Every structure is written in structure tokens, then in C-alpha cells.
Amino acid sequence: AQSVSQHNHHVILSEAASLELGCNYSYGGTVNLFWYVQYPGQHLQLLLKYFSGDPLVKGIKGFEAEFIKSKFSFNLRKPSVQWSDTAEYFCAVNAFGNEKLTFGTGTRLTIIP
Amino acid sequence: EAQVTQNPRYLITVTGKKLTVTCSQNMNHEYMSWYRQDPGLGLRQIYYSMNVEVTDKGDVPEGYKVSRKEKRNFPLILESPSPNQTSLYFCASSLSGNWAEAFFGQGTRLTVV
């Protein structure tokens, strides 16, 4: 069965710091991978997704993620965070041929001005 | 405007009183899904549907029912709510089973006392 682990539960950074949020999935076959963001009081919005091709994926708001198949990882990065990036971030996986979208437990990101 | 609409947005109810949370999408999507979001647990899938009259259990289906009589609607039914079903609920829809273009509703915050 597909599953996702996010080991960082709460990350606190100062503005302009670099960000990397971890995401590891568990599934032996082909996967589709996603990062979603949830701003306070709002619904989930898609940041970026990986289906195939270039393992370095660029998304909205300056975020990017790298798929490393050998490590079963899909870490989210941003070179310089802003106060407005304060939100909760969810990694999600869909195993190829499986019709379910499974989320990790989320990472709460707090940016200090 | 493409959207997933959930109602109500907020609901306080008493233990054992049947309730229904509605979910409607206007994109003619085949796939729909219900999630509950709890602190530290992320989003967990309750039920999902691949088409009209086709539904399947997610990871936490106990205490919930769903139906998919029309493509656009996917109501979540709590026959006898209990306090442990106090949570934030999200409905989602997607054209395909890989959830490449998923849309999420605004959420329903349910409190069972």
C-alpha cells in the first residue's frame, strides 16, 4: 500500500532563510507525487507535482521539489522564504494504477519576519 | 468558475443525531473523495468514488457512509455521529484517478458534542 512520511512536524525559519521539507514515500512501483499548501483557514492548493521526466520540478511561488527515486524522496525546497509562506505543507502520493491520493501528516511552517 | 462546494462550512451537532455534509462539483469529474484533517495526522481518506454508483473505502471509513447517485454530488453521511468524528472535512474531485488536477472544497468544520 502507498504511504507518505513527513518527518518535520513544525519548522520555524526567519525570512530569507532557505527551506527544505522532507517527504518520503513507501511504494515499490511508479508513483505520482505532489506537494500541497494550506494557508490558515483555507483549503489545499497544489504547489507542484511530479509524474515523469525531469526529476527537478518547479512549482508556483518559487517552490521546487526533487524526486530521488533511489531514496524514495520528494523534498520541497525554496531558496529564500517569505513571511507569506507561513502555512501547512502536505506531501501526497498516488501509486500508478491506484486511484487513491494519500497524504502525509503535514509540516507546519512558521516564518518569523 | 470550476469549483468544489461543500455545505455547511461549520456545524455543531450532538452525539447520535444523523447529519449529511454535501459536496458538489461543476467540472464533470469522475473521481471524488472525502478526507478528514486532524492535527498531527494530516489528511486521511474516508471514502472515494470512481464514478456514479461506484465507491470504495479509504483508510478511515468507520462511522461514515457515502453515496454517488449523480456525478456531481458526493454526500458524506454520519448516521450516528460521535465526538471522535469532530474534525475538519474536505471533499475533493479529479478528472482522472491519478489526481493530477484535483480540486478541493473549502472544508467543513464539524463539532460533535
GROMACS .gro file of C-alpha atoms in nm:
model
  226
    1ALA     CA    1   0.000   0.000   0.000
    2GLN     CA    2   0.115   0.352  -0.070
    3SER     CA    3   0.212   0.575   0.222
    4VAL     CA    4   0.392   0.903   0.283
    5SER     CA    5   0.611   1.023   0.570
    6GLN     CA    6   0.687   1.381   0.658
    7HIS     CA    7   0.933   1.388   0.943
    8ASN     CA    8   0.938   1.762   1.004
    9HIS     CA    9   0.628   1.842   1.205
   10HIS     CA   10   0.697   2.209   1.271
   11VAL     CA   11   0.966   2.419   1.110
   12ILE     CA   12   1.044   2.774   1.216
   13LEU     CA   13   1.260   2.995   0.995
   14SER     CA   14   1.348   3.357   0.960
   15GLU     CA   15   1.261   3.544   0.643
   16ALA     CA   16   1.516   3.494   0.362
   17ALA     CA   17   1.630   3.162   0.503
   18SER     CA   18   1.640   2.860   0.275
   19LEU     CA   19   1.381   2.589   0.317
   20GLU     CA   20   1.385   2.216   0.270
   21LEU     CA   21   1.094   1.998   0.383
   22GLY     CA   22   1.134   1.623   0.376
   23CYS     CA   23   0.897   1.377   0.215
   24ASN     CA   24   0.949   1.003   0.180
   25TYR     CA   25   0.704   0.763   0.025
   26SER     CA   26   0.661   0.394   0.051
   27TYR     CA   27   0.573   0.211  -0.268
   28GLY     CA   28   0.786  -0.006  -0.490
   29GLY     CA   29   0.644   0.091  -0.826
   30THR     CA   30   0.583   0.403  -1.027
   31VAL     CA   31   0.437   0.694  -0.836
   32ASN     CA   32   0.295   1.037  -0.894
   33LEU     CA   33   0.400   1.287  -0.627
   34PHE     CA   34   0.250   1.614  -0.510
   35TRP     CA   35   0.309   1.899  -0.271
   36TYR     CA   36   0.011   2.095  -0.146
   37VAL     CA   37  -0.002   2.407   0.069
   38GLN     CA   38  -0.276   2.506   0.310
   39TYR     CA   39  -0.279   2.865   0.428
   40PRO     CA   40  -0.454   2.931   0.760
   41GLY     CA   41  -0.828   2.878   0.728
   42GLN     CA   42  -0.812   2.781   0.364
   43HIS     CA   43  -0.836   2.470   0.152
   44LEU     CA   44  -0.546   2.289  -0.010
   45GLN     CA   45  -0.373   2.435  -0.312
   46LEU     CA   46  -0.137   2.248  -0.541
   47LEU     CA   47   0.221   2.375  -0.529
   48LEU     CA   48   0.374   2.129  -0.773
   49LYS     CA   49   0.360   1.773  -0.895
   50TYR     CA   50   0.584   1.510  -1.046
   51PHE     CA   51   0.463   1.249  -1.291
   52SER     CA   52   0.762   1.173  -1.509
   53GLY     CA   53   1.057   1.337  -1.683
   54ASP     CA   54   1.291   1.586  -1.521
   55PRO     CA   55   1.312   1.492  -1.152
   56LEU     CA   56   1.354   1.856  -1.057
   57VAL     CA   57   1.008   2.009  -1.062
   58LYS     CA   58   0.935   2.378  -1.037
   59GLY     CA   59   0.608   2.498  -0.895
   60ILE     CA   60   0.432   2.816  -0.802
   61LYS     CA   61   0.557   3.084  -0.562
   62GLY     CA   62   0.923   2.991  -0.618
   63PHE     CA   63   0.898   2.638  -0.479
   64GLU     CA   64   1.069   2.339  -0.631
   65ALA     CA   65   1.099   1.972  -0.544
   66GLU     CA   66   1.339   1.698  -0.642
   67PHE     CA   67   1.234   1.338  -0.697
   68ILE     CA   68   1.511   1.097  -0.594
   69LYS     CA   69   1.390   0.751  -0.681
   70SER     CA   70   1.672   0.568  -0.504
   71LYS     CA   71   1.582   0.742  -0.179
   72PHE     CA   72   1.204   0.729  -0.227
   73SER     CA   73   1.208   1.101  -0.158
   74PHE     CA   74   1.043   1.414  -0.292
   75ASN     CA   75   1.173   1.702  -0.082
   76LEU     CA   76   1.035   2.052  -0.118
   77ARG     CA   77   1.274   2.346  -0.139
   78LYS     CA   78   1.269   2.722  -0.161
   79PRO     CA   79   1.589   2.928  -0.164
   80SER     CA   80   1.451   3.227   0.026
   81VAL     CA   81   1.127   3.212   0.225
   82GLN     CA   82   0.890   3.499   0.293
   83TRP     CA   83   0.658   3.567   0.581
   84SER     CA   84   0.366   3.485   0.349
   85ASP     CA   85   0.493   3.127   0.318
   86THR     CA   86   0.367   3.059   0.668
   87ALA     CA   87   0.132   2.766   0.613
   88GLU     CA   88   0.099   2.392   0.642
   89TYR     CA   89   0.257   2.182   0.369
   90PHE     CA   90   0.145   1.835   0.267
   91CYS     CA   91   0.321   1.580   0.054
   92ALA     CA   92   0.096   1.331  -0.127
   93VAL     CA   93   0.142   1.021  -0.339
   94ASN     CA   94  -0.062   0.838  -0.596
   95ALA     CA   95   0.069   0.499  -0.698
   96PHE     CA   96   0.043   0.436  -1.069
   97GLY     CA   97  -0.276   0.246  -1.143
   98ASN     CA   98  -0.412   0.313  -0.795
   99GLU     CA   99  -0.699   0.555  -0.773
  100LYS     CA  100  -0.620   0.689  -0.427
  101LEU     CA  101  -0.435   1.004  -0.324
  102THR     CA  102  -0.260   0.954   0.008
  103PHE     CA  103  -0.131   1.244   0.217
  104GLY     CA  104   0.145   1.276   0.471
  105THR     CA  105   0.085   1.418   0.816
  106GLY     CA  106   0.191   1.765   0.711
  107THR     CA  107   0.462   2.012   0.812
  108ARG     CA  108   0.369   2.337   0.974
  109LEU     CA  109   0.598   2.616   0.855
  110THR     CA  110   0.627   2.937   1.054
  111ILE     CA  111   0.826   3.225   0.909
  112ILE     CA  112   0.945   3.491   1.150
  113PRO     CA  113   0.966   3.840   0.999
  114GLU     CA  114  -1.583   2.902  -1.229
  115ALA     CA  115  -1.459   2.550  -1.163
  116GLN     CA  116  -1.515   2.461  -0.802
  117VAL     CA  117  -1.600   2.208  -0.537
  118THR     CA  118  -1.867   2.330  -0.299
  119GLN     CA  119  -1.921   2.189   0.047
  120ASN     CA  120  -2.205   2.266   0.282
  121PRO     CA  121  -2.227   2.352   0.558
  122ARG     CA  122  -1.893   2.519   0.633
  123TYR     CA  123  -1.944   2.489   1.007
  124LEU     CA  124  -2.163   2.251   1.201
  125ILE     CA  125  -2.210   2.178   1.569
  126THR     CA  126  -2.424   1.878   1.648
  127VAL     CA  127  -2.498   1.635   1.930
  128THR     CA  128  -2.394   1.276   1.959
  129GLY     CA  129  -2.620   1.040   1.769
  130LYS     CA  130  -2.802   1.294   1.554
  131LYS     CA  131  -2.771   1.195   1.188
  132LEU     CA  132  -2.617   1.451   0.960
  133THR     CA  133  -2.514   1.492   0.598
  134VAL     CA  134  -2.238   1.707   0.457
  135THR     CA  135  -2.292   1.782   0.092
  136CYS     CA  136  -2.027   1.808  -0.176
  137SER     CA  137  -2.088   1.920  -0.531
  138GLN     CA  138  -1.852   1.976  -0.825
  139ASN     CA  139  -1.924   2.150  -1.154
  140MET     CA  140  -1.641   2.007  -1.363
  141ASN     CA  141  -1.793   1.674  -1.466
  142HIS     CA  142  -1.517   1.495  -1.276
  143GLU     CA  143  -1.526   1.118  -1.248
  144TYR     CA  144  -1.343   1.092  -0.918
  145MET     CA  145  -1.445   1.233  -0.584
  146SER     CA  146  -1.314   1.178  -0.235
  147TRP     CA  147  -1.368   1.269   0.127
  148TYR     CA  148  -1.089   1.339   0.374
  149ARG     CA  149  -1.077   1.432   0.736
  150GLN     CA  150  -0.798   1.651   0.870
  151ASP     CA  151  -0.684   1.623   1.230
  152PRO     CA  152  -0.385   1.791   1.398
  153GLY     CA  153  -0.074   1.578   1.369
  154LEU     CA  154  -0.248   1.322   1.148
  155GLY     CA  155  -0.273   1.514   0.823
  156LEU     CA  156  -0.549   1.428   0.579
  157ARG     CA  157  -0.685   1.079   0.594
  158GLN     CA  158  -0.911   0.942   0.325
  159ILE     CA  159  -1.258   0.833   0.433
  160TYR     CA  160  -1.420   0.718   0.109
  161TYR     CA  161  -1.370   0.776  -0.258
  162SER     CA  162  -1.572   0.728  -0.572
  163MET     CA  163  -1.462   0.647  -0.923
  164ASN     CA  164  -1.797   0.714  -1.090
  165VAL     CA  165  -2.170   0.709  -1.034
  166GLU     CA  166  -2.268   0.421  -0.805
  167VAL     CA  167  -1.901   0.319  -0.763
  168THR     CA  168  -1.748   0.389  -0.424
  169ASP     CA  169  -1.473   0.237  -0.213
  170LYS     CA  170  -1.341   0.268   0.140
  171GLY     CA  171  -1.043   0.480   0.220
  172ASP     CA  172  -0.827   0.450   0.528
  173VAL     CA  173  -1.078   0.559   0.794
  174PRO     CA  174  -1.431   0.465   0.675
  175GLU     CA  175  -1.575   0.357   1.010
  176GLY     CA  176  -1.878   0.561   1.112
  177TYR     CA  177  -1.929   0.715   0.769
  178LYS     CA  178  -2.139   0.642   0.464
  179VAL     CA  179  -2.135   0.791   0.117
  180SER     CA  180  -2.344   0.773  -0.196
  181ARG     CA  181  -2.286   0.874  -0.556
  182LYS     CA  182  -2.621   0.882  -0.731
  183GLU     CA  183  -2.522   1.165  -0.962
  184LYS     CA  184  -2.181   1.252  -1.099
  185ARG     CA  185  -2.171   1.598  -0.949
  186ASN     CA  186  -2.267   1.509  -0.591
  187PHE     CA  187  -2.092   1.303  -0.326
  188PRO     CA  188  -2.254   1.349   0.014
  189LEU     CA  189  -2.092   1.229   0.336
  190ILE     CA  190  -2.335   1.080   0.585
  191LEU     CA  191  -2.277   1.034   0.956
  192GLU     CA  192  -2.559   0.810   1.075
  193SER     CA  193  -2.475   0.840   1.444
  194PRO     CA  194  -2.201   1.097   1.499
  195SER     CA  195  -1.969   1.063   1.794
  196PRO     CA  196  -1.724   1.313   1.948
  197ASN     CA  197  -1.427   1.138   1.784
  198GLN     CA  198  -1.568   1.248   1.450
  199THR     CA  199  -1.508   1.610   1.543
  200SER     CA  200  -1.277   1.717   1.263
  201LEU     CA  201  -1.224   1.928   0.954
  202TYR     CA  202  -1.361   1.757   0.645
  203PHE     CA  203  -1.257   1.815   0.286
  204CYS     CA  204  -1.415   1.697  -0.033
  205ALA     CA  205  -1.205   1.669  -0.348
  206SER     CA  206  -1.266   1.590  -0.712
  207SER     CA  207  -1.048   1.495  -1.006
  208LEU     CA  208  -1.098   1.417  -1.372
  209SER     CA  209  -0.870   1.115  -1.350
  210GLY     CA  210  -0.767   0.860  -1.092
  211ASN     CA  211  -0.412   0.989  -1.078
  212TRP     CA  212  -0.545   1.310  -0.916
  213ALA     CA  213  -0.328   1.522  -1.146
  214GLU     CA  214  -0.573   1.809  -1.135
  215ALA     CA  215  -0.751   1.779  -0.805
  216PHE     CA  216  -0.985   2.044  -0.674
  217PHE     CA  217  -1.063   2.075  -0.306
  218GLY     CA  218  -1.362   2.219  -0.131
  219GLN     CA  219  -1.332   2.488   0.135
  220GLY     CA  220  -1.381   2.242   0.417
  221THR     CA  221  -1.648   2.169   0.676
  222ARG     CA  222  -1.560   2.206   1.040
  223LEU     CA  223  -1.771   1.961   1.236
  224THR     CA  224  -1.801   1.954   1.613
  225VAL     CA  225  -1.986   1.670   1.782
  226VAL     CA  226  -2.071   1.729   2.147
   0.00000   0.00000   0.00000
